mmCIF file of C-alpha atoms and ligand atoms in Angstrom:
data_model
loop_
_atom_site.group_PDB
_atom_site.id
_atom_site.type_symbol
_atom_site.label_atom_id
_atom_site.label_comp_id
_atom_site.label_asym_id
_atom_site.label_seq_id
_atom_site.Cartn_x
_atom_site.Cartn_y
_atom_site.Cartn_z
ATOM 1 C CA UNK A 1 0.000 0.000 0.000
ATOM 2 C CA UNK A 2 1.167 3.549 -0.802
ATOM 3 C CA UNK A 3 0.109 6.381 1.512
ATOM 4 C CA UNK A 4 -0.883 9.537 -0.373
ATOM 5 C CA UNK A 5 0.711 12.538 1.304
ATOM 6 C CA UNK A 6 -0.246 16.222 1.186
ATOM 7 C CA UNK A 7 1.751 19.028 2.776
ATOM 8 C CA UNK A 8 0.276 22.199 4.320
ATOM 9 C CA UNK A 9 2.838 25.007 4.645
ATOM 10 C CA UNK A 10 5.609 25.272 2.058
ATOM 11 C CA UNK A 11 7.955 27.547 4.023
ATOM 12 C CA UNK A 12 11.478 27.175 5.357
ATOM 13 C CA UNK A 13 11.228 23.959 7.350
ATOM 14 C CA UNK A 14 9.212 22.218 4.602
ATOM 15 C CA UNK A 15 11.582 23.140 1.799
ATOM 16 C CA UNK A 16 14.829 22.675 3.668
ATOM 17 C CA UNK A 17 14.127 19.533 5.680
ATOM 18 C CA UNK A 18 10.765 17.783 5.253
ATOM 19 C CA UNK A 19 10.409 17.617 1.484
ATOM 20 C CA UNK A 20 13.935 16.304 0.801
ATOM 21 C CA UNK A 21 13.361 13.761 3.607
ATOM 22 C CA UNK A 22 10.018 12.720 2.027
ATOM 23 C CA UNK A 23 11.762 12.168 -1.312
ATOM 24 C CA UNK A 24 14.456 10.014 0.270
ATOM 25 C CA UNK A 25 11.856 8.013 2.185
ATOM 26 C CA UNK A 26 9.628 7.404 -0.833
ATOM 27 C CA UNK A 27 12.634 6.306 -2.925
ATOM 28 C CA UNK A 28 13.682 3.819 -0.254
ATOM 29 C CA UNK A 29 10.483 1.720 -0.451
ATOM 30 C CA UNK A 30 9.678 -0.789 -3.223
ATOM 31 C CA UNK A 31 7.552 0.831 -5.958
ATOM 32 C CA UNK A 32 4.092 -0.175 -4.697
ATOM 33 C CA UNK A 33 4.708 0.513 -0.997
ATOM 34 C CA UNK A 34 5.484 3.406 1.293
ATOM 35 C CA UNK A 35 4.407 6.922 0.366
ATOM 36 C CA UNK A 36 3.567 9.114 -2.581
ATOM 37 C CA UNK A 37 3.795 12.898 -2.205
ATOM 38 C CA UNK A 38 0.836 14.121 -4.288
ATOM 39 C CA UNK A 39 -0.169 17.656 -3.251
ATOM 40 C CA UNK A 40 1.081 20.736 -1.474
ATOM 41 C CA UNK A 41 -0.661 23.784 -0.078
ATOM 42 C CA UNK A 42 0.451 27.252 0.978
ATOM 43 C CA UNK A 43 -1.577 30.433 1.430
ATOM 44 C CA UNK A 44 1.039 32.073 -0.761
ATOM 45 C CA UNK A 45 0.440 30.838 -4.326
ATOM 46 C CA UNK A 46 4.075 31.311 -5.426
ATOM 47 C CA UNK A 47 5.350 29.074 -2.616
ATOM 48 C CA UNK A 48 2.842 26.315 -3.428
ATOM 49 C CA UNK A 49 3.659 26.594 -7.136
ATOM 50 C CA UNK A 50 7.420 26.446 -6.527
ATOM 51 C CA UNK A 51 7.137 23.258 -4.441
ATOM 52 C CA UNK A 52 4.626 21.751 -6.901
ATOM 53 C CA UNK A 53 7.029 22.368 -9.784
ATOM 54 C CA UNK A 54 10.061 20.998 -7.976
ATOM 55 C CA UNK A 55 8.366 17.817 -6.744
ATOM 56 C CA UNK A 56 5.803 17.238 -9.520
ATOM 57 C CA UNK A 57 2.748 17.519 -7.230
ATOM 58 C CA UNK A 58 -0.518 19.512 -7.450
ATOM 59 C CA UNK A 59 -0.508 22.969 -5.777
ATOM 60 C CA UNK A 60 -3.300 24.437 -3.597
ATOM 61 C CA UNK A 61 -3.773 27.605 -1.556
ATOM 62 C CA UNK A 62 -6.602 26.267 0.615
ATOM 63 C CA UNK A 63 -6.109 23.153 2.809
ATOM 64 C CA UNK A 64 -9.877 22.405 2.720
ATOM 65 C CA UNK A 65 -9.851 22.333 -1.059
ATOM 66 C CA UNK A 66 -6.764 20.126 -1.142
ATOM 67 C CA UNK A 67 -8.515 17.685 1.193
ATOM 68 C CA UNK A 68 -11.715 17.755 -0.902
ATOM 69 C CA UNK A 69 -9.965 17.171 -4.221
ATOM 70 C CA UNK A 70 -7.239 14.705 -3.203
ATOM 71 C CA UNK A 71 -7.714 11.322 -1.564
ATOM 72 C CA UNK A 72 -5.060 11.786 1.096
ATOM 73 C CA UNK A 73 -3.942 9.344 3.786
ATOM 74 C CA UNK A 74 -1.593 11.753 5.515
ATOM 75 C CA UNK A 75 -1.312 15.524 5.839
ATOM 76 C CA UNK A 76 1.920 17.070 7.095
ATOM 77 C CA UNK A 77 1.163 20.397 8.781
ATOM 78 C CA UNK A 78 4.341 22.467 8.494
ATOM 79 C CA UNK A 79 2.937 25.927 9.152
ATOM 80 C CA UNK A 80 3.990 27.978 12.169
ATOM 81 C CA UNK A 81 2.490 27.093 15.566
ATOM 82 C CA UNK A 82 -0.353 29.626 15.447
ATOM 83 C CA UNK A 83 -1.564 28.251 12.093
ATOM 84 C CA UNK A 84 -1.249 24.601 13.028
ATOM 85 C CA UNK A 85 -4.453 23.611 14.852
ATOM 86 C CA UNK A 86 -6.946 24.769 12.233
ATOM 87 C CA UNK A 87 -5.238 22.952 9.361
ATOM 88 C CA UNK A 88 -4.622 19.848 11.477
ATOM 89 C CA UNK A 89 -8.219 19.671 12.743
ATOM 90 C CA UNK A 90 -9.616 20.154 9.222
ATOM 91 C CA UNK A 91 -7.545 17.177 8.060
ATOM 92 C CA UNK A 92 -8.393 15.024 11.092
ATOM 93 C CA UNK A 93 -12.119 15.756 10.687
ATOM 94 C CA UNK A 94 -11.804 14.547 7.089
ATOM 95 C CA UNK A 95 -10.463 11.262 8.499
ATOM 96 C CA UNK A 96 -6.858 11.910 7.453
ATOM 97 C CA UNK A 97 -3.792 11.168 9.610
ATOM 98 C CA UNK A 98 -1.729 14.209 10.604
ATOM 99 C CA UNK A 99 1.963 14.684 11.246
ATOM 100 C CA UNK A 100 2.815 18.181 12.435
ATOM 101 C CA UNK A 101 5.862 20.196 13.287
ATOM 102 C CA UNK A 102 6.683 21.064 16.873
ATOM 103 C CA UNK A 103 5.437 22.782 18.978
ATOM 104 C CA UNK A 104 2.073 21.084 18.469
ATOM 105 C CA UNK A 105 0.283 24.448 18.700
ATOM 106 C CA UNK A 106 0.531 27.888 20.269
ATOM 107 C CA UNK A 107 -2.066 27.148 22.962
ATOM 108 C CA UNK A 108 -2.895 24.265 25.257
ATOM 109 C CA UNK A 109 -6.609 24.539 24.416
ATOM 110 C CA UNK A 110 -5.947 24.144 20.687
ATOM 111 C CA UNK A 111 -3.552 21.249 21.333
ATOM 112 C CA UNK A 112 -6.162 19.530 23.516
ATOM 113 C CA UNK A 113 -8.691 19.858 20.710
ATOM 114 C CA UNK A 114 -6.249 18.369 18.206
ATOM 115 C CA UNK A 115 -5.701 15.369 20.496
ATOM 116 C CA UNK A 116 -9.455 14.995 21.134
ATOM 117 C CA UNK A 117 -10.440 15.156 17.436
ATOM 118 C CA UNK A 118 -7.686 12.681 16.478
ATOM 119 C CA UNK A 119 -9.043 10.208 19.057
ATOM 120 C CA UNK A 120 -12.669 10.757 17.964
ATOM 121 C CA UNK A 121 -11.792 10.240 14.311
ATOM 122 C CA UNK A 122 -9.486 7.310 15.088
ATOM 123 C CA UNK A 123 -6.698 9.043 13.158
ATOM 124 C CA UNK A 124 -3.001 9.139 13.988
ATOM 125 C CA UNK A 125 -1.643 12.475 15.184
ATOM 126 C CA UNK A 126 2.149 12.743 15.362
ATOM 127 C CA UNK A 127 4.535 15.542 16.298
ATOM 128 C CA UNK A 128 7.983 16.091 14.835
ATOM 129 C CA UNK A 129 10.200 15.943 17.908
ATOM 130 C CA UNK A 130 13.000 14.927 15.567
ATOM 131 C CA UNK A 131 15.827 15.254 18.111
ATOM 132 C CA UNK A 132 14.557 11.964 19.575
ATOM 133 C CA UNK A 133 15.594 10.420 16.250
ATOM 134 C CA UNK A 134 19.101 11.819 16.148
ATOM 135 C CA UNK A 135 21.501 8.820 16.108
ATOM 136 C CA UNK A 136 23.291 9.685 19.390
ATOM 137 C CA UNK A 137 19.992 10.244 21.224
ATOM 138 C CA UNK A 138 18.678 6.949 19.819
ATOM 139 C CA UNK A 139 21.872 5.349 21.102
ATOM 140 C CA UNK A 140 21.398 6.941 24.532
ATOM 141 C CA UNK A 141 17.828 5.578 24.704
ATOM 142 C CA UNK A 142 19.175 2.105 23.898
ATOM 143 C CA UNK A 143 21.912 2.415 26.561
ATOM 144 C CA UNK A 144 19.349 3.457 29.185
ATOM 145 C CA UNK A 145 16.856 0.716 28.213
ATOM 146 C CA UNK A 146 19.543 -2.007 28.242
ATOM 147 C CA UNK A 147 20.529 -1.075 31.816
ATOM 148 C CA UNK A 148 24.093 -0.231 30.756
ATOM 149 C CA UNK A 149 23.990 3.057 32.679
ATOM 150 C CA UNK A 150 22.215 1.622 35.717
ATOM 151 C CA UNK A 151 19.330 3.349 37.448
ATOM 152 C CA UNK A 152 18.764 7.034 36.524
ATOM 153 C CA UNK A 153 20.303 9.890 38.557
ATOM 154 C CA UNK A 154 19.915 12.994 36.393
ATOM 155 C CA UNK A 155 19.890 14.406 32.873
ATOM 156 C CA UNK A 156 21.443 17.782 32.094
ATOM 157 C CA UNK A 157 21.365 19.866 28.909
ATOM 158 C CA UNK A 158 23.157 22.974 27.688
ATOM 159 C CA UNK A 159 20.968 24.378 24.916
ATOM 160 C CA UNK A 160 20.492 27.329 22.645
ATOM 161 C CA UNK A 161 17.112 28.994 23.262
ATOM 162 C CA UNK A 162 15.931 27.970 19.764
ATOM 163 C CA UNK A 163 16.139 24.296 20.747
ATOM 164 C CA UNK A 164 14.131 24.558 24.000
ATOM 165 C CA UNK A 165 10.956 22.888 22.646
ATOM 166 C CA UNK A 166 13.015 19.835 21.768
ATOM 167 C CA UNK A 167 14.994 19.790 24.997
ATOM 168 C CA UNK A 168 11.836 20.009 27.105
ATOM 169 C CA UNK A 169 10.577 16.975 25.176
ATOM 170 C CA UNK A 170 13.903 15.135 25.571
ATOM 171 C CA UNK A 171 13.846 15.619 29.349
ATOM 172 C CA UNK A 172 10.437 13.920 29.493
ATOM 173 C CA UNK A 173 11.397 11.306 26.883
ATOM 174 C CA UNK A 174 14.439 10.123 28.832
ATOM 175 C CA UNK A 175 13.255 10.599 32.422
ATOM 176 C CA UNK A 176 9.464 10.137 32.333
ATOM 177 C CA UNK A 177 6.608 12.341 33.527
ATOM 178 C CA UNK A 178 7.429 15.707 35.050
ATOM 179 C CA UNK A 179 6.246 16.439 38.583
ATOM 180 C CA UNK A 180 7.432 20.041 38.907
ATOM 181 C CA UNK A 181 9.500 22.635 37.061
ATOM 182 C CA UNK A 182 11.315 25.669 38.389
ATOM 183 C CA UNK A 183 12.555 28.302 35.929
ATOM 184 C CA UNK A 184 14.564 31.501 35.987
ATOM 185 C CA UNK A 185 15.172 33.506 32.793
ATOM 186 C CA UNK A 186 16.924 36.757 32.130
ATOM 187 C CA UNK A 187 14.830 38.003 29.216
ATOM 188 C CA UNK A 188 15.845 40.829 26.924
ATOM 189 C CA UNK A 189 12.455 41.965 25.749
ATOM 190 C CA UNK A 190 13.667 43.920 22.774
ATOM 191 C CA UNK A 191 14.980 40.715 21.221
ATOM 192 C CA UNK A 192 11.915 38.593 21.963
ATOM 193 C CA UNK A 193 9.677 37.048 19.338
ATOM 194 C CA UNK A 194 6.226 36.956 20.887
ATOM 195 C CA UNK A 195 3.489 34.587 19.765
ATOM 196 C CA UNK A 196 0.015 35.540 20.915
ATOM 197 C CA UNK A 197 -0.156 36.366 24.595
ATOM 198 C CA UNK A 198 2.744 34.191 25.632
ATOM 199 C CA UNK A 199 6.498 33.986 25.112
ATOM 200 C CA UNK A 200 7.014 30.955 22.948
ATOM 201 C CA UNK A 201 10.369 32.138 21.672
ATOM 202 C CA UNK A 202 12.147 34.314 24.165
ATOM 203 C CA UNK A 203 15.490 35.814 23.394
ATOM 204 C CA UNK A 204 17.302 35.507 26.657
ATOM 205 C CA UNK A 205 20.686 36.127 28.194
ATOM 206 C CA UNK A 206 20.072 32.904 30.077
ATOM 207 C CA UNK A 207 17.304 30.402 30.660
ATOM 208 C CA UNK A 208 17.535 27.988 33.538
ATOM 209 C CA UNK A 209 14.953 25.248 34.075
ATOM 210 C CA UNK A 210 15.127 22.480 36.632
ATOM 211 C CA UNK A 211 12.865 19.438 36.465
ATOM 212 C CA UNK A 212 11.707 17.135 39.222
ATOM 213 C CA UNK A 213 10.376 13.939 37.667
ATOM 214 C CA UNK A 214 7.615 11.676 39.022
ATOM 215 C CA UNK A 215 10.273 8.995 39.615
ATOM 216 C CA UNK A 216 12.091 11.370 41.989
ATOM 217 C CA UNK A 217 15.095 12.072 39.729
ATOM 218 C CA UNK A 218 16.282 15.381 38.341
ATOM 219 C CA UNK A 219 16.904 17.182 35.066
ATOM 220 C CA UNK A 220 17.873 20.631 33.931
ATOM 221 C CA UNK A 221 18.329 22.929 30.961
ATOM 222 C CA UNK A 222 20.710 25.851 31.026
ATOM 223 C CA UNK A 223 21.125 27.956 27.924
ATOM 224 C CA UNK A 224 21.220 31.267 26.192
ATOM 225 C CA UNK A 225 20.278 32.803 22.875
ATOM 226 C CA UNK A 226 23.813 34.167 22.771
ATOM 227 C CA UNK A 227 25.214 30.663 22.139
ATOM 228 C CA UNK A 228 26.636 30.890 18.638
ATOM 229 C CA UNK A 229 25.291 28.777 15.768
ATOM 230 C CA UNK A 230 28.949 28.220 14.734
ATOM 231 C CA UNK A 231 29.322 25.702 17.547
ATOM 232 C CA UNK A 232 27.126 22.859 18.868
ATOM 233 C CA UNK A 233 23.716 24.160 19.966
ATOM 234 C CA UNK A 234 22.917 21.367 22.404
ATOM 235 C CA UNK A 235 24.987 19.106 24.628
ATOM 236 C CA UNK A 236 23.688 16.537 27.079
ATOM 237 C CA UNK A 237 24.913 14.406 29.963
ATOM 238 C CA UNK A 238 22.894 11.533 31.367
ATOM 239 C CA UNK A 239 24.104 10.088 34.651
ATOM 240 C CA UNK A 240 23.061 6.701 35.949
ATOM 241 C CA UNK A 241 24.202 4.613 38.913
ATOM 242 C CA UNK A 242 26.575 2.569 36.681
ATOM 243 C CA UNK A 243 28.004 5.305 34.478
ATOM 244 C CA UNK A 244 27.562 8.433 32.432
ATOM 245 C CA UNK A 245 26.986 9.254 28.779
ATOM 246 C CA UNK A 246 27.702 12.628 27.202
ATOM 247 C CA UNK A 247 26.485 13.794 23.792
ATOM 248 C CA UNK A 248 28.443 16.898 22.758
ATOM 249 C CA UNK A 249 26.267 17.807 19.726
ATOM 250 C CA UNK A 250 22.770 17.077 18.365
ATOM 251 C CA UNK A 251 24.291 14.757 15.785
ATOM 252 C CA UNK A 252 27.556 12.897 16.308
ATOM 253 C CA UNK A 253 29.126 10.844 19.034
ATOM 254 C CA UNK A 254 28.222 9.491 22.469
ATOM 255 C CA UNK A 255 31.010 9.438 25.060
ATOM 256 C CA UNK A 256 30.406 6.525 27.436
ATOM 257 C CA UNK A 257 31.997 6.707 30.889
ATOM 258 C CA UNK A 258 31.309 3.528 32.864
ATOM 259 C CA UNK A 259 31.938 3.846 36.618
ATOM 260 C CA UNK A 260 34.240 0.822 36.540
ATOM 261 C CA UNK A 261 35.963 0.998 33.144
ATOM 262 C CA UNK A 262 37.632 3.041 30.428
ATOM 263 C CA UNK A 263 35.946 5.797 28.445
ATOM 264 C CA UNK A 264 34.720 4.636 25.022
ATOM 265 C CA UNK A 265 33.251 6.632 22.156
ATOM 266 C CA UNK A 266 30.293 5.483 20.054
ATOM 267 C CA UNK A 267 30.013 7.118 16.621
ATOM 268 C CA UNK A 268 27.131 6.914 14.156
ATOM 269 C CA UNK A 269 27.728 5.442 10.724
ATOM 270 C CA UNK A 270 29.658 7.542 8.198
ATOM 271 C CA UNK A 271 26.518 8.797 6.392
ATOM 272 C CA UNK A 272 24.772 9.886 9.574
ATOM 273 C CA UNK A 273 27.807 11.573 11.098
ATOM 274 C CA UNK A 274 27.131 15.288 11.217
ATOM 275 C CA UNK A 275 23.975 15.577 9.177
ATOM 276 C CA UNK A 276 20.927 17.109 10.890
ATOM 277 C CA UNK A 277 18.700 15.975 7.982
ATOM 278 C CA UNK A 278 18.879 12.395 9.294
ATOM 279 C CA UNK A 279 16.772 13.468 12.303
ATOM 280 C CA UNK A 280 13.891 14.523 9.990
ATOM 281 C CA UNK A 281 14.214 11.438 7.837
ATOM 282 C CA UNK A 282 14.183 9.085 10.851
ATOM 283 C CA UNK A 283 11.315 10.933 12.538
ATOM 284 C CA UNK A 284 9.041 11.020 9.458
ATOM 285 C CA UNK A 285 9.877 7.432 8.541
ATOM 286 C CA UNK A 286 9.066 6.192 12.063
ATOM 287 C CA UNK A 287 5.663 7.946 11.906
ATOM 288 C CA UNK A 288 4.857 6.520 8.455
ATOM 289 C CA UNK A 289 5.923 3.006 9.453
ATOM 290 C CA UNK A 290 3.652 3.221 12.498
ATOM 291 C CA UNK A 291 0.675 4.224 10.314
ATOM 292 C CA UNK A 292 1.395 1.439 7.834
ATOM 293 C CA UNK A 293 1.499 -1.072 10.703
ATOM 294 C CA UNK A 294 -1.630 0.569 12.218
ATOM 295 C CA UNK A 295 0.297 1.244 15.431
ATOM 296 C CA UNK A 296 0.466 4.258 17.747
ATOM 297 C CA UNK A 297 2.843 6.940 16.401
ATOM 298 C CA UNK A 298 6.254 7.040 18.100
ATOM 299 C CA UNK A 299 5.611 10.665 19.152
ATOM 300 C CA UNK A 300 1.905 11.237 19.755
ATOM 301 C CA UNK A 301 -0.312 14.309 19.941
ATOM 302 C CA UNK A 302 -0.384 13.706 23.706
ATOM 303 C CA UNK A 303 3.423 13.961 23.786
ATOM 304 C CA UNK A 304 3.052 17.303 21.981
ATOM 305 C CA UNK A 305 0.414 18.448 24.467
ATOM 306 C CA UNK A 306 2.537 17.409 27.467
ATOM 307 C CA UNK A 307 5.526 19.348 26.113
ATOM 308 C CA UNK A 308 3.315 22.436 25.765
ATOM 309 C CA UNK A 309 1.947 22.012 29.299
ATOM 310 C CA UNK A 310 5.507 21.787 30.623
ATOM 311 C CA UNK A 311 6.412 24.910 28.634
ATOM 312 C CA UNK A 312 3.421 26.737 30.111
ATOM 313 C CA UNK A 313 4.477 25.650 33.621
ATOM 314 C CA UNK A 314 8.008 26.920 32.917
ATOM 315 C CA UNK A 315 6.597 30.314 31.927
ATOM 316 C CA UNK A 316 4.422 30.434 35.045
ATOM 317 C CA UNK A 317 7.357 29.467 37.250
ATOM 318 C CA UNK A 318 9.450 32.209 35.666
ATOM 319 C CA UNK A 319 6.676 34.755 36.304
ATOM 320 C CA UNK A 320 5.883 33.705 39.888
ATOM 321 C CA UNK A 321 9.321 32.526 41.045
ATOM 322 C CA UNK A 322 7.945 29.244 42.396
ATOM 323 C CA UNK A 323 8.014 25.566 41.293
ATOM 324 C CA UNK A 324 4.972 24.660 39.149
ATOM 325 C CA UNK A 325 3.229 21.340 38.452
ATOM 326 C CA UNK A 326 2.575 21.114 34.674
ATOM 327 C CA UNK A 327 -0.333 18.633 34.568
HETATM 328 N N1 NAD B 1 11.860 20.338 14.058
HETATM 329 C C1 NAD B 1 12.795 21.246 13.833
HETATM 330 O O1 NAD B 1 13.977 21.015 14.072
HETATM 331 C C2 NAD B 1 12.370 22.586 13.273
HETATM 332 C C3 NAD B 1 13.302 23.425 12.664
HETATM 333 C C4 NAD B 1 12.859 24.650 12.162
HETATM 334 C C5 NAD B 1 11.522 25.020 12.290
HETATM 335 N N2 NAD B 1 10.632 24.181 12.892
HETATM 336 C C6 NAD B 1 9.195 24.543 13.031
HETATM 337 O O2 NAD B 1 8.613 24.581 11.746
HETATM 338 C C7 NAD B 1 7.497 25.460 11.744
HETATM 339 C C8 NAD B 1 7.474 26.258 10.459
HETATM 340 O O3 NAD B 1 8.620 27.078 10.394
HETATM 341 P P1 NAD B 1 9.061 27.750 9.025
HETATM 342 O O4 NAD B 1 10.359 28.399 9.300
HETATM 343 O O5 NAD B 1 8.974 26.782 7.899
HETATM 344 O O6 NAD B 1 7.927 28.876 8.847
HETATM 345 P P2 NAD B 1 7.603 29.674 7.509
HETATM 346 O O7 NAD B 1 6.902 30.908 7.929
HETATM 347 O O8 NAD B 1 8.809 29.771 6.646
HETATM 348 O O9 NAD B 1 6.566 28.719 6.744
HETATM 349 C C9 NAD B 1 5.247 28.538 7.151
HETATM 350 C C10 NAD B 1 4.392 28.523 5.880
HETATM 351 O O10 NAD B 1 3.077 28.120 6.217
HETATM 352 C C11 NAD B 1 2.181 28.840 5.359
HETATM 353 N N3 NAD B 1 0.841 28.794 5.960
HETATM 354 C C12 NAD B 1 0.402 29.373 7.106
HETATM 355 N N4 NAD B 1 -0.892 29.070 7.323
HETATM 356 C C13 NAD B 1 -1.271 28.259 6.306
HETATM 357 C C14 NAD B 1 -2.487 27.603 5.974
HETATM 358 N N5 NAD B 1 -3.574 27.700 6.728
HETATM 359 N N6 NAD B 1 -2.536 26.880 4.844
HETATM 360 C C15 NAD B 1 -1.437 26.748 4.049
HETATM 361 N N7 NAD B 1 -0.249 27.348 4.317
HETATM 362 C C16 NAD B 1 -0.179 28.091 5.429
HETATM 363 C C17 NAD B 1 2.793 30.225 5.288
HETATM 364 O O11 NAD B 1 2.324 30.936 4.173
HETATM 365 C C18 NAD B 1 4.284 29.888 5.201
HETATM 366 O O12 NAD B 1 4.716 29.775 3.860
HETATM 367 C C19 NAD B 1 7.610 26.289 13.024
HETATM 368 O O13 NAD B 1 6.591 25.869 13.903
HETATM 369 C C20 NAD B 1 8.969 25.927 13.604
HETATM 370 O O14 NAD B 1 8.941 25.850 15.030
HETATM 371 C C21 NAD B 1 11.029 22.975 13.368
#
């Protein structure tokens, strides 16, 4: 079976990452299986036309019309957060599976509705938390699951402000549900990019978030928007009772430090080495494979909602100066 795919939002992230990843994925399946990219939609006609020409698909400027005229199995919603829920809910109500960019939406209420409609319509709703699919983070998950690092102690991230959505998700992904967060930011308001009423992207001198997880262990994020893009934007250390693992960059190696042995370095295969595009390819492929097998997506709408609730709690903690329970 071939899933027919339509894309809503033909901007930067679609053109740079998702569409090349879709091409690679569709080429990797035998001819009658996998996916077929058939239609694209952007409010701006020129953008839709440019993508349509490059990929040989039909262009639209209205998601509703695209859904009415195409028999789609999957819609990828690659608009910005504030434009996500409406397009996603239109597709879900038409009985079409949805894969959307992070953050799932710009408000908890809209995200809750997306999750509710997906459940009502029995459609898959996935969120692109693609850092989970970066080879070193996949390796870390395997090391934790195999017991190699022992029982958890803490997880700690240094992160550029632009990566915070992902790092909030990674904290929960590796350590489980969040009991409380405590946050302190030094925000420079003149450099902030405000979405709606809230600060979704805050340009900050520093952002500090500490996490207390339901299992009693700890996590943190410390970062700044002054961290230069010329150097790694995220580094991570996971400590367990039997050893530590450090990931110096989003893609690349894992340094393994067992408590009772020598340091060893795990490196991804040559092709995956320093290429961020692999995170999109792995994330989209995992979602599509789940749909084809009629299984739950690897990153669900609920995961997207939880990340947003944690983000909201972080903002509240920053405002009030107290620890906040996210859900
Ligand atoms: N996962 C990652 O690593 C990663 C990286 C970069 C960006 N992103 C996310 O990707 C999202 C999009 O970012 P971008 O830089 O591509 O934005 P963008 O503004 O370049 O593109 C968004 C496009 O959506 C179109 N659009 C808006 N509403 C629409 C609608 N109802 N129907 C059809 N088209 C519509 C706009 O016209 C625009 O062309 C953001 O939410 C961002 O957080 C994720």
